[in-house]
JSON list of C-alpha atoms in Angstrom, two decimals:
[
{"chain": "V", "resi": 1, "resn": "UNK", "atom": "CA", "xyz": [0.00, 0.00, 0.00]},
{"chain": "V", "resi": 2, "resn": "UNK", "atom": "CA", "xyz": [1.47, 3.24, -0.99]},
{"chain": "V", "resi": 3, "resn": "UNK", "atom": "CA", "xyz": [0.75, 6.20, 1.31]},
{"chain": "V", "resi": 4, "resn": "UNK", "atom": "CA", "xyz": [0.35, 9.11, -1.00]},
{"chain": "V", "resi": 5, "resn": "UNK", "atom": "CA", "xyz": [0.32, 11.69, 1.83]},
{"chain": "V", "resi": 6, "resn": "UNK", "atom": "CA", "xyz": [2.76, 13.86, -0.01]},
{"chain": "V", "resi": 7, "resn": "UNK", "atom": "CA", "xyz": [0.03, 14.80, -2.41]},
{"chain": "V", "resi": 8, "resn": "UNK", "atom": "CA", "xyz": [-2.44, 15.83, 0.30]},
{"chain": "V", "resi": 9, "resn": "UNK", "atom": "CA", "xyz": [-2.92, 19.52, 1.28]},
{"chain": "V", "resi": 10, "resn": "UNK", "atom": "CA", "xyz": [-2.56, 19.64, 5.03]},
{"chain": "V", "resi": 11, "resn": "UNK", "atom": "CA", "xyz": [-2.95, 23.49, 5.34]},
{"chain": "V", "resi": 12, "resn": "UNK", "atom": "CA", "xyz": [-5.90, 24.68, 7.44]},
{"chain": "V", "resi": 13, "resn": "UNK", "atom": "CA", "xyz": [-8.83, 25.51, 5.27]},
{"chain": "V", "resi": 14, "resn": "UNK", "atom": "CA", "xyz": [-10.69, 28.85, 5.77]},
{"chain": "V", "resi": 15, "resn": "UNK", "atom": "CA", "xyz": [-14.39, 29.00, 5.41]},
{"chain": "V", "resi": 16, "resn": "UNK", "atom": "CA", "xyz": [-15.35, 31.30, 2.57]},
{"chain": "V", "resi": 17, "resn": "UNK", "atom": "CA", "xyz": [-18.84, 32.78, 2.47]},
{"chain": "V", "resi": 18, "resn": "UNK", "atom": "CA", "xyz": [-20.40, 32.31, -0.88]},
{"chain": "V", "resi": 19, "resn": "UNK", "atom": "CA", "xyz": [-23.33, 34.39, -2.10]},
{"chain": "V", "resi": 20, "resn": "UNK", "atom": "CA", "xyz": [-26.58, 32.54, -2.04]},
{"chain": "V", "resi": 21, "resn": "UNK", "atom": "CA", "xyz": [-28.93, 32.61, -4.90]},
{"chain": "V", "resi": 22, "resn": "UNK", "atom": "CA", "xyz": [-31.46, 35.40, -4.59]},
{"chain": "V", "resi": 23, "resn": "UNK", "atom": "CA", "xyz": [-34.86, 34.10, -3.61]},
{"chain": "V", "resi": 24, "resn": "UNK", "atom": "CA", "xyz": [-36.70, 37.19, -4.65]},
{"chain": "V", "resi": 25, "resn": "UNK", "atom": "CA", "xyz": [-35.57, 40.31, -6.48]},
{"chain": "V", "resi": 26, "resn": "UNK", "atom": "CA", "xyz": [-36.42, 43.79, -5.18]},
{"chain": "V", "resi": 27, "resn": "UNK", "atom": "CA", "xyz": [-37.06, 46.54, -7.71]},
{"chain": "V", "resi": 28, "resn": "UNK", "atom": "CA", "xyz": [-35.55, 49.97, -7.04]},
{"chain": "V", "resi": 29, "resn": "UNK", "atom": "CA", "xyz": [-38.03, 52.79, -6.58]},
{"chain": "V", "resi": 30, "resn": "UNK", "atom": "CA", "xyz": [-38.14, 55.25, -9.45]},
{"chain": "V", "resi": 31, "resn": "UNK", "atom": "CA", "xyz": [-35.97, 58.33, -9.03]},
{"chain": "V", "resi": 32, "resn": "UNK", "atom": "CA", "xyz": [-38.20, 61.35, -8.76]},
{"chain": "V", "resi": 33, "resn": "UNK", "atom": "CA", "xyz": [-37.18, 64.34, -10.83]},
{"chain": "V", "resi": 34, "resn": "UNK", "atom": "CA", "xyz": [-36.10, 67.44, -8.80]},
{"chain": "V", "resi": 35, "resn": "UNK", "atom": "CA", "xyz": [-38.30, 70.44, -9.42]},
{"chain": "V", "resi": 36, "resn": "UNK", "atom": "CA", "xyz": [-37.08, 73.97, -8.82]},
{"chain": "V", "resi": 37, "resn": "UNK", "atom": "CA", "xyz": [-39.44, 75.64, -6.34]},
{"chain": "V", "resi": 38, "resn": "UNK", "atom": "CA", "xyz": [-41.31, 78.58, -7.84]},
{"chain": "V", "resi": 39, "resn": "UNK", "atom": "CA", "xyz": [-39.84, 81.99, -7.09]},
{"chain": "V", "resi": 40, "resn": "UNK", "atom": "CA", "xyz": [-41.69, 83.95, -4.45]},
{"chain": "V", "resi": 41, "resn": "UNK", "atom": "CA", "xyz": [-43.56, 86.90, -5.88]},
{"chain": "V", "resi": 42, "resn": "UNK", "atom": "CA", "xyz": [-42.58, 90.33, -4.67]},
{"chain": "V", "resi": 43, "resn": "UNK", "atom": "CA", "xyz": [-44.08, 93.77, -4.83]},
{"chain": "V", "resi": 44, "resn": "UNK", "atom": "CA", "xyz": [-42.34, 96.28, -7.07]},
{"chain": "V", "resi": 45, "resn": "UNK", "atom": "CA", "xyz": [-41.16, 99.26, -5.05]},
{"chain": "V", "resi": 46, "resn": "UNK", "atom": "CA", "xyz": [-39.18, 102.21, -6.38]},
{"chain": "V", "resi": 47, "resn": "UNK", "atom": "CA", "xyz": [-37.31, 104.27, -3.82]},
{"chain": "V", "resi": 48, "resn": "UNK", "atom": "CA", "xyz": [-35.09, 107.33, -3.96]},
{"chain": "V", "resi": 49, "resn": "UNK", "atom": "CA", "xyz": [-32.75, 108.63, -1.30]},
{"chain": "V", "resi": 50, "resn": "UNK", "atom": "CA", "xyz": [-32.99, 112.32, -0.47]},
{"chain": "V", "resi": 51, "resn": "UNK", "atom": "CA", "xyz": [-30.04, 114.27, 0.90]},
{"chain": "V", "resi": 52, "resn": "UNK", "atom": "CA", "xyz": [-30.02, 117.31, 3.13]},
{"chain": "V", "resi": 53, "resn": "UNK", "atom": "CA", "xyz": [-28.46, 119.39, 0.39]},
{"chain": "V", "resi": 54, "resn": "UNK", "atom": "CA", "xyz": [-31.40, 118.80, -1.97]},
{"chain": "V", "resi": 55, "resn": "UNK", "atom": "CA", "xyz": [-33.26, 121.61, -0.16]},
{"chain": "V", "resi": 56, "resn": "UNK", "atom": "CA", "xyz": [-36.73, 120.07, -0.39]},
{"chain": "V", "resi": 57, "resn": "UNK", "atom": "CA", "xyz": [-39.23, 122.34, 1.37]},
{"chain": "V", "resi": 58, "resn": "UNK", "atom": "CA", "xyz": [-41.90, 120.60, 3.44]},
{"chain": "V", "resi": 59, "resn": "UNK", "atom": "CA", "xyz": [-45.25, 122.33, 3.94]},
{"chain": "V", "resi": 60, "resn": "UNK", "atom": "CA", "xyz": [-47.71, 121.32, 6.63]},
{"chain": "V", "resi": 61, "resn": "UNK", "atom": "CA", "xyz": [-47.09, 119.64, 9.97]},
{"chain": "V", "resi": 62, "resn": "UNK", "atom": "CA", "xyz": [-44.29, 117.12, 10.34]},
{"chain": "V", "resi": 63, "resn": "UNK", "atom": "CA", "xyz": [-42.07, 115.89, 13.17]},
{"chain": "V", "resi": 64, "resn": "UNK", "atom": "CA", "xyz": [-39.05, 118.07, 13.86]},
{"chain": "V", "resi": 65, "resn": "UNK", "atom": "CA", "xyz": [-36.82, 115.02, 13.45]},
{"chain": "V", "resi": 66, "resn": "UNK", "atom": "CA", "xyz": [-37.66, 115.00, 9.73]},
{"chain": "V", "resi": 67, "resn": "UNK", "atom": "CA", "xyz": [-36.66, 118.57, 8.93]},
{"chain": "V", "resi": 68, "resn": "UNK", "atom": "CA", "xyz": [-34.09, 121.28, 9.44]},
{"chain": "V", "resi": 69, "resn": "UNK", "atom": "CA", "xyz": [-35.93, 124.45, 10.46]},
{"chain": "V", "resi": 70, "resn": "UNK", "atom": "CA", "xyz": [-34.23, 127.50, 9.00]},
{"chain": "V", "resi": 71, "resn": "UNK", "atom": "CA", "xyz": [-35.29, 131.09, 9.61]},
{"chain": "V", "resi": 72, "resn": "UNK", "atom": "CA", "xyz": [-35.02, 133.21, 6.48]},
{"chain": "V", "resi": 73, "resn": "UNK", "atom": "CA", "xyz": [-35.70, 136.85, 5.76]},
{"chain": "V", "resi": 74, "resn": "UNK", "atom": "CA", "xyz": [-38.09, 137.51, 2.92]},
{"chain": "V", "resi": 75, "resn": "UNK", "atom": "CA", "xyz": [-36.89, 140.03, 0.33]},
{"chain": "V", "resi": 76, "resn": "UNK", "atom": "CA", "xyz": [-38.87, 143.27, 0.35]},
{"chain": "V", "resi": 77, "resn": "UNK", "atom": "CA", "xyz": [-39.52, 145.58, -2.52]},
{"chain": "V", "resi": 78, "resn": "UNK", "atom": "CA", "xyz": [-41.88, 148.17, -1.07]},
{"chain": "V", "resi": 79, "resn": "UNK", "atom": "CA", "xyz": [-39.97, 151.29, -1.99]},
{"chain": "V", "resi": 80, "resn": "UNK", "atom": "CA", "xyz": [-41.92, 154.06, -3.67]},
{"chain": "V", "resi": 81, "resn": "UNK", "atom": "CA", "xyz": [-41.88, 157.79, -4.13]},
{"chain": "V", "resi": 82, "resn": "UNK", "atom": "CA", "xyz": [-43.05, 158.50, -0.56]},
{"chain": "V", "resi": 83, "resn": "UNK", "atom": "CA", "xyz": [-40.69, 156.20, 1.29]},
{"chain": "V", "resi": 84, "resn": "UNK", "atom": "CA", "xyz": [-37.33, 157.35, 2.55]},
{"chain": "V", "resi": 85, "resn": "UNK", "atom": "CA", "xyz": [-34.42, 155.91, 4.43]},
{"chain": "V", "resi": 86, "resn": "UNK", "atom": "CA", "xyz": [-35.85, 157.24, 7.69]},
{"chain": "V", "resi": 87, "resn": "UNK", "atom": "CA", "xyz": [-38.80, 154.84, 7.58]},
{"chain": "V", "resi": 88, "resn": "UNK", "atom": "CA", "xyz": [-37.64, 151.32, 7.00]},
{"chain": "V", "resi": 89, "resn": "UNK", "atom": "CA", "xyz": [-40.12, 148.53, 7.66]},
{"chain": "V", "resi": 90, "resn": "UNK", "atom": "CA", "xyz": [-38.82, 145.68, 9.83]},
{"chain": "V", "resi": 91, "resn": "UNK", "atom": "CA", "xyz": [-37.69, 142.57, 7.97]},
{"chain": "V", "resi": 92, "resn": "UNK", "atom": "CA", "xyz": [-40.21, 139.80, 7.54]},
{"chain": "V", "resi": 93, "resn": "UNK", "atom": "CA", "xyz": [-38.95, 136.45, 8.77]},
{"chain": "V", "resi": 94, "resn": "UNK", "atom": "CA", "xyz": [-40.34, 133.02, 8.13]},
{"chain": "V", "resi": 95, "resn": "UNK", "atom": "CA", "xyz": [-39.39, 129.51, 9.16]},
{"chain": "V", "resi": 96, "resn": "UNK", "atom": "CA", "xyz": [-38.75, 127.10, 6.33]},
{"chain": "V", "resi": 97, "resn": "UNK", "atom": "CA", "xyz": [-38.63, 123.32, 6.82]},
{"chain": "V", "resi": 98, "resn": "UNK", "atom": "CA", "xyz": [-36.05, 121.49, 4.72]},
{"chain": "V", "resi": 99, "resn": "UNK", "atom": "CA", "xyz": [-36.26, 117.72, 4.51]},
{"chain": "V", "resi": 100, "resn": "UNK", "atom": "CA", "xyz": [-33.39, 115.79, 6.09]},
{"chain": "V", "resi": 101, "resn": "UNK", "atom": "CA", "xyz": [-31.77, 112.64, 4.70]},
{"chain": "V", "resi": 102, "resn": "UNK", "atom": "CA", "xyz": [-34.50, 110.09, 4.12]},
{"chain": "V", "resi": 103, "resn": "UNK", "atom": "CA", "xyz": [-35.99, 107.57, 1.71]},
{"chain": "V", "resi": 104, "resn": "UNK", "atom": "CA", "xyz": [-38.82, 108.59, -0.62]},
{"chain": "V", "resi": 105, "resn": "UNK", "atom": "CA", "xyz": [-41.15, 105.94, -2.02]},
{"chain": "V", "resi": 106, "resn": "UNK", "atom": "CA", "xyz": [-41.89, 106.81, -5.64]},
{"chain": "V", "resi": 107, "resn": "UNK", "atom": "CA", "xyz": [-44.41, 104.03, -6.10]},
{"chain": "V", "resi": 108, "resn": "UNK", "atom": "CA", "xyz": [-45.25, 100.52, -5.00]},
{"chain": "V", "resi": 109, "resn": "UNK", "atom": "CA", "xyz": [-47.17, 97.91, -6.98]},
{"chain": "V", "resi": 110, "resn": "UNK", "atom": "CA", "xyz": [-48.09, 94.40, -5.88]},
{"chain": "V", "resi": 111, "resn": "UNK", "atom": "CA", "xyz": [-48.81, 91.53, -8.31]},
{"chain": "V", "resi": 112, "resn": "UNK", "atom": "CA", "xyz": [-51.67, 90.44, -6.06]},
{"chain": "V", "resi": 113, "resn": "UNK", "atom": "CA", "xyz": [-54.02, 92.45, -3.90]},
{"chain": "V", "resi": 114, "resn": "UNK", "atom": "CA", "xyz": [-54.46, 91.82, -0.17]},
{"chain": "V", "resi": 115, "resn": "UNK", "atom": "CA", "xyz": [-51.78, 89.14, 0.11]},
{"chain": "V", "resi": 116, "resn": "UNK", "atom": "CA", "xyz": [-49.17, 91.01, 2.18]},
{"chain": "V", "resi": 117, "resn": "UNK", "atom": "CA", "xyz": [-46.57, 91.54, -0.55]},
{"chain": "V", "resi": 118, "resn": "UNK", "atom": "CA", "xyz": [-46.80, 95.31, -0.38]},
{"chain": "V", "resi": 119, "resn": "UNK", "atom": "CA", "xyz": [-46.61, 95.26, 3.41]},
{"chain": "V", "resi": 120, "resn": "UNK", "atom": "CA", "xyz": [-43.53, 93.05, 3.29]},
{"chain": "V", "resi": 121, "resn": "UNK", "atom": "CA", "xyz": [-41.82, 95.45, 0.87]},
{"chain": "V", "resi": 122, "resn": "UNK", "atom": "CA", "xyz": [-42.51, 98.44, 3.14]},
{"chain": "V", "resi": 123, "resn": "UNK", "atom": "CA", "xyz": [-41.26, 96.53, 6.19]},
{"chain": "V", "resi": 124, "resn": "UNK", "atom": "CA", "xyz": [-38.01, 95.66, 4.39]},
{"chain": "V", "resi": 125, "resn": "UNK", "atom": "CA", "xyz": [-37.53, 99.32, 3.48]},
{"chain": "V", "resi": 126, "resn": "UNK", "atom": "CA", "xyz": [-38.24, 100.40, 7.06]},
{"chain": "V", "resi": 127, "resn": "UNK", "atom": "CA", "xyz": [-35.60, 98.00, 8.35]},
{"chain": "V", "resi": 128, "resn": "UNK", "atom": "CA", "xyz": [-33.10, 99.32, 5.81]},
{"chain": "V", "resi": 129, "resn": "UNK", "atom": "CA", "xyz": [-33.88, 102.92, 6.77]},
{"chain": "V", "resi": 130, "resn": "UNK", "atom": "CA", "xyz": [-33.55, 102.13, 10.47]},
{"chain": "V", "resi": 131, "resn": "UNK", "atom": "CA", "xyz": [-29.99, 100.81, 10.05]},
{"chain": "V", "resi": 132, "resn": "UNK", "atom": "CA", "xyz": [-29.04, 103.72, 7.78]},
{"chain": "V", "resi": 133, "resn": "UNK", "atom": "CA", "xyz": [-27.21, 106.15, 10.07]},
{"chain": "V", "resi": 134, "resn": "UNK", "atom": "CA", "xyz": [-28.01, 109.13, 7.85]},
{"chain": "V", "resi": 135, "resn": "UNK", "atom": "CA", "xyz": [-31.66, 108.38, 7.11]},
{"chain": "V", "resi": 136, "resn": "UNK", "atom": "CA", "xyz": [-32.20, 107.24, 10.72]},
{"chain": "V", "resi": 137, "resn": "UNK", "atom": "CA", "xyz": [-35.49, 105.53, 9.90]},
{"chain": "V", "resi": 138, "resn": "UNK", "atom": "CA", "xyz": [-37.04, 108.43, 7.97]},
{"chain": "V", "resi": 139, "resn": "UNK", "atom": "CA", "xyz": [-39.38, 107.47, 5.10]},
{"chain": "V", "resi": 140, "resn": "UNK", "atom": "CA", "xyz": [-41.76, 109.71, 3.16]},
{"chain": "V", "resi": 141, "resn": "UNK", "atom": "CA", "xyz": [-44.05, 109.22, 0.19]},
{"chain": "V", "resi": 142, "resn": "UNK", "atom": "CA", "xyz": [-46.56, 111.14, -1.88]},
{"chain": "V", "resi": 143, "resn": "UNK", "atom": "CA", "xyz": [-49.85, 109.32, -1.82]},
{"chain": "V", "resi": 144, "resn": "UNK", "atom": "CA", "xyz": [-51.50, 109.27, -5.23]},
{"chain": "V", "resi": 145, "resn": "UNK", "atom": "CA", "xyz": [-53.68, 106.44, -6.63]},
{"chain": "V", "resi": 146, "resn": "UNK", "atom": "CA", "xyz": [-52.51, 104.69, -9.79]},
{"chain": "V", "resi": 147, "resn": "UNK", "atom": "CA", "xyz": [-56.07, 103.54, -10.53]},
{"chain": "V", "resi": 148, "resn": "UNK", "atom": "CA", "xyz": [-59.50, 104.77, -9.52]},
{"chain": "V", "resi": 149, "resn": "UNK", "atom": "CA", "xyz": [-60.12, 101.68, -7.41]},
{"chain": "V", "resi": 150, "resn": "UNK", "atom": "CA", "xyz": [-56.89, 101.85, -5.39]},
{"chain": "V", "resi": 151, "resn": "UNK", "atom": "CA", "xyz": [-56.19, 103.98, -2.34]},
{"chain": "V", "resi": 152, "resn": "UNK", "atom": "CA", "xyz": [-52.56, 103.95, -1.28]},
{"chain": "V", "resi": 153, "resn": "UNK", "atom": "CA", "xyz": [-53.37, 106.48, 1.45]},
{"chain": "V", "resi": 154, "resn": "UNK", "atom": "CA", "xyz": [-55.40, 103.97, 3.45]},
{"chain": "V", "resi": 155, "resn": "UNK", "atom": "CA", "xyz": [-52.74, 101.30, 2.91]},
{"chain": "V", "resi": 156, "resn": "UNK", "atom": "CA", "xyz": [-49.94, 103.56, 4.16]},
{"chain": "V", "resi": 157, "resn": "UNK", "atom": "CA", "xyz": [-52.05, 104.90, 7.01]},
{"chain": "V", "resi": 158, "resn": "UNK", "atom": "CA", "xyz": [-52.69, 101.41, 8.39]},
{"chain": "V", "resi": 159, "resn": "UNK", "atom": "CA", "xyz": [-48.93, 100.78, 8.33]},
{"chain": "V", "resi": 160, "resn": "UNK", "atom": "CA", "xyz": [-48.33, 103.88, 10.46]},
{"chain": "V", "resi": 161, "resn": "UNK", "atom": "CA", "xyz": [-47.72, 106.64, 7.91]},
{"chain": "V", "resi": 162, "resn": "UNK", "atom": "CA", "xyz": [-49.35, 110.01, 8.52]},
{"chain": "V", "resi": 163, "resn": "UNK", "atom": "CA", "xyz": [-50.22, 113.00, 6.35]},
{"chain": "V", "resi": 164, "resn": "UNK", "atom": "CA", "xyz": [-48.70, 116.41, 6.95]},
{"chain": "V", "resi": 165, "resn": "UNK", "atom": "CA", "xyz": [-52.31, 117.63, 6.97]},
{"chain": "V", "resi": 166, "resn": "UNK", "atom": "CA", "xyz": [-54.27, 117.01, 10.22]},
{"chain": "V", "resi": 167, "resn": "UNK", "atom": "CA", "xyz": [-57.56, 117.12, 8.29]},
{"chain": "V", "resi": 168, "resn": "UNK", "atom": "CA", "xyz": [-56.45, 114.27, 6.03]},
{"chain": "V", "resi": 169, "resn": "UNK", "atom": "CA", "xyz": [-55.43, 112.19, 9.06]},
{"chain": "V", "resi": 170, "resn": "UNK", "atom": "CA", "xyz": [-58.82, 112.76, 10.67]},
{"chain": "V", "resi": 171, "resn": "UNK", "atom": "CA", "xyz": [-60.51, 111.58, 7.49]},
{"chain": "V", "resi": 172, "resn": "UNK", "atom": "CA", "xyz": [-58.36, 108.44, 7.44]},
{"chain": "V", "resi": 173, "resn": "UNK", "atom": "CA", "xyz": [-59.40, 107.65, 11.02]},
{"chain": "V", "resi": 174, "resn": "UNK", "atom": "CA", "xyz": [-63.03, 108.04, 10.01]},
{"chain": "V", "resi": 175, "resn": "UNK", "atom": "CA", "xyz": [-62.57, 105.64, 7.08]},
{"chain": "V", "resi": 176, "resn": "UNK", "atom": "CA", "xyz": [-61.06, 103.01, 9.37]},
{"chain": "V", "resi": 177, "resn": "UNK", "atom": "CA", "xyz": [-63.63, 103.36, 12.16]},
{"chain": "V", "resi": 178, "resn": "UNK", "atom": "CA", "xyz": [-66.64, 103.40, 9.86]},
{"chain": "V", "resi": 179, "resn": "UNK", "atom": "CA", "xyz": [-65.06, 100.88, 7.45]},
{"chain": "V", "resi": 180, "resn": "UNK", "atom": "CA", "xyz": [-65.71, 103.06, 4.44]},
{"chain": "V", "resi": 181, "resn": "UNK", "atom": "CA", "xyz": [-63.52, 103.24, 1.33]},
{"chain": "V", "resi": 182, "resn": "UNK", "atom": "CA", "xyz": [-61.20, 106.15, 0.76]},
{"chain": "V", "resi": 183, "resn": "UNK", "atom": "CA", "xyz": [-63.12, 107.56, -2.23]},
{"chain": "V", "resi": 184, "resn": "UNK", "atom": "CA", "xyz": [-62.04, 109.92, -3.61]},
{"chain": "V", "resi": 185, "resn": "UNK", "atom": "CA", "xyz": [-58.60, 108.86, -2.46]},
{"chain": "V", "resi": 186, "resn": "UNK", "atom": "CA", "xyz": [-56.68, 111.34, -0.36]},
{"chain": "V", "resi": 187, "resn": "UNK", "atom": "CA", "xyz": [-53.52, 112.67, -1.95]},
{"chain": "V", "resi": 188, "resn": "UNK", "atom": "CA", "xyz": [-50.58, 114.41, -0.39]},
{"chain": "V", "resi": 189, "resn": "UNK", "atom": "CA", "xyz": [-47.32, 113.89, 1.40]},
{"chain": "V", "resi": 190, "resn": "UNK", "atom": "CA", "xyz": [-47.11, 111.19, 4.06]},
{"chain": "V", "resi": 191, "resn": "UNK", "atom": "CA", "xyz": [-44.29, 110.28, 6.44]},
{"chain": "V", "resi": 192, "resn": "UNK", "atom": "CA", "xyz": [-43.54, 107.55, 8.97]},
{"chain": "V", "resi": 193, "resn": "UNK", "atom": "CA", "xyz": [-43.34, 108.97, 12.51]},
{"chain": "V", "resi": 194, "resn": "UNK", "atom": "CA", "xyz": [-40.47, 107.66, 14.60]},
{"chain": "V", "resi": 195, "resn": "UNK", "atom": "CA", "xyz": [-42.86, 106.36, 17.25]},
{"chain": "V", "resi": 196, "resn": "UNK", "atom": "CA", "xyz": [-44.47, 104.07, 14.66]},
{"chain": "V", "resi": 197, "resn": "UNK", "atom": "CA", "xyz": [-41.30, 102.63, 13.11]},
{"chain": "V", "resi": 198, "resn": "UNK", "atom": "CA", "xyz": [-40.93, 99.62, 15.41]},
{"chain": "V", "resi": 199, "resn": "UNK", "atom": "CA", "xyz": [-44.67, 99.00, 15.27]},
{"chain": "V", "resi": 200, "resn": "UNK", "atom": "CA", "xyz": [-44.41, 98.77, 11.49]},
{"chain": "V", "resi": 201, "resn": "UNK", "atom": "CA", "xyz": [-41.54, 96.27, 11.72]},
{"chain": "V", "resi": 202, "resn": "UNK", "atom": "CA", "xyz": [-43.77, 94.01, 13.83]},
{"chain": "V", "resi": 203, "resn": "UNK", "atom": "CA", "xyz": [-46.87, 94.54, 11.72]},
{"chain": "V", "resi": 204, "resn": "UNK", "atom": "CA", "xyz": [-48.60, 91.23, 11.16]},
{"chain": "V", "resi": 205, "resn": "UNK", "atom": "CA", "xyz": [-47.29, 89.77, 14.41]},
{"chain": "V", "resi": 206, "resn": "UNK", "atom": "CA", "xyz": [-49.40, 91.93, 16.69]},
{"chain": "V", "resi": 207, "resn": "UNK", "atom": "CA", "xyz": [-52.40, 92.74, 14.52]}
]
């Protein structure tokens, strides 16, 4: 009997895991296509920045923080045949209000009515004006309707803006209390009082 041990492999054998046949196949879910979210609509607002040196005169009543009050002497031309140097009328003085650095809203237009886009645009401008060291939160506008049906005056008034005319402000209060439309729409200069700036920034959270 021949012992053929020399031909045997005596090295330790390692167990090797072999893949088993798949019992059932699982289908991959379809890859959904990525859609770009629609862009958020915004109101169109056109704003200009006014400087002190522009010398814009403000009529009516406005907070002193908005204007530089300058006293000027009116020129007189009352000389005639009977007047002489001995009788000189006293100079006539008047106080003129010049607008300080501020933002002026030229116009604002929203793609949709009563959806808050216009309010959001005004709030963003108010925040910008507040952090502007020269404007110091000052914002003015000239209320004038673009269409017969619109009343920017009532919109601005609810946000805290006020007319330089007390009569116009009283009429706005009446429109709000009695819930009547501003027809015909009030026109004129409006400004945002300092005491209403922070209230505007929180508009929608408190009301």
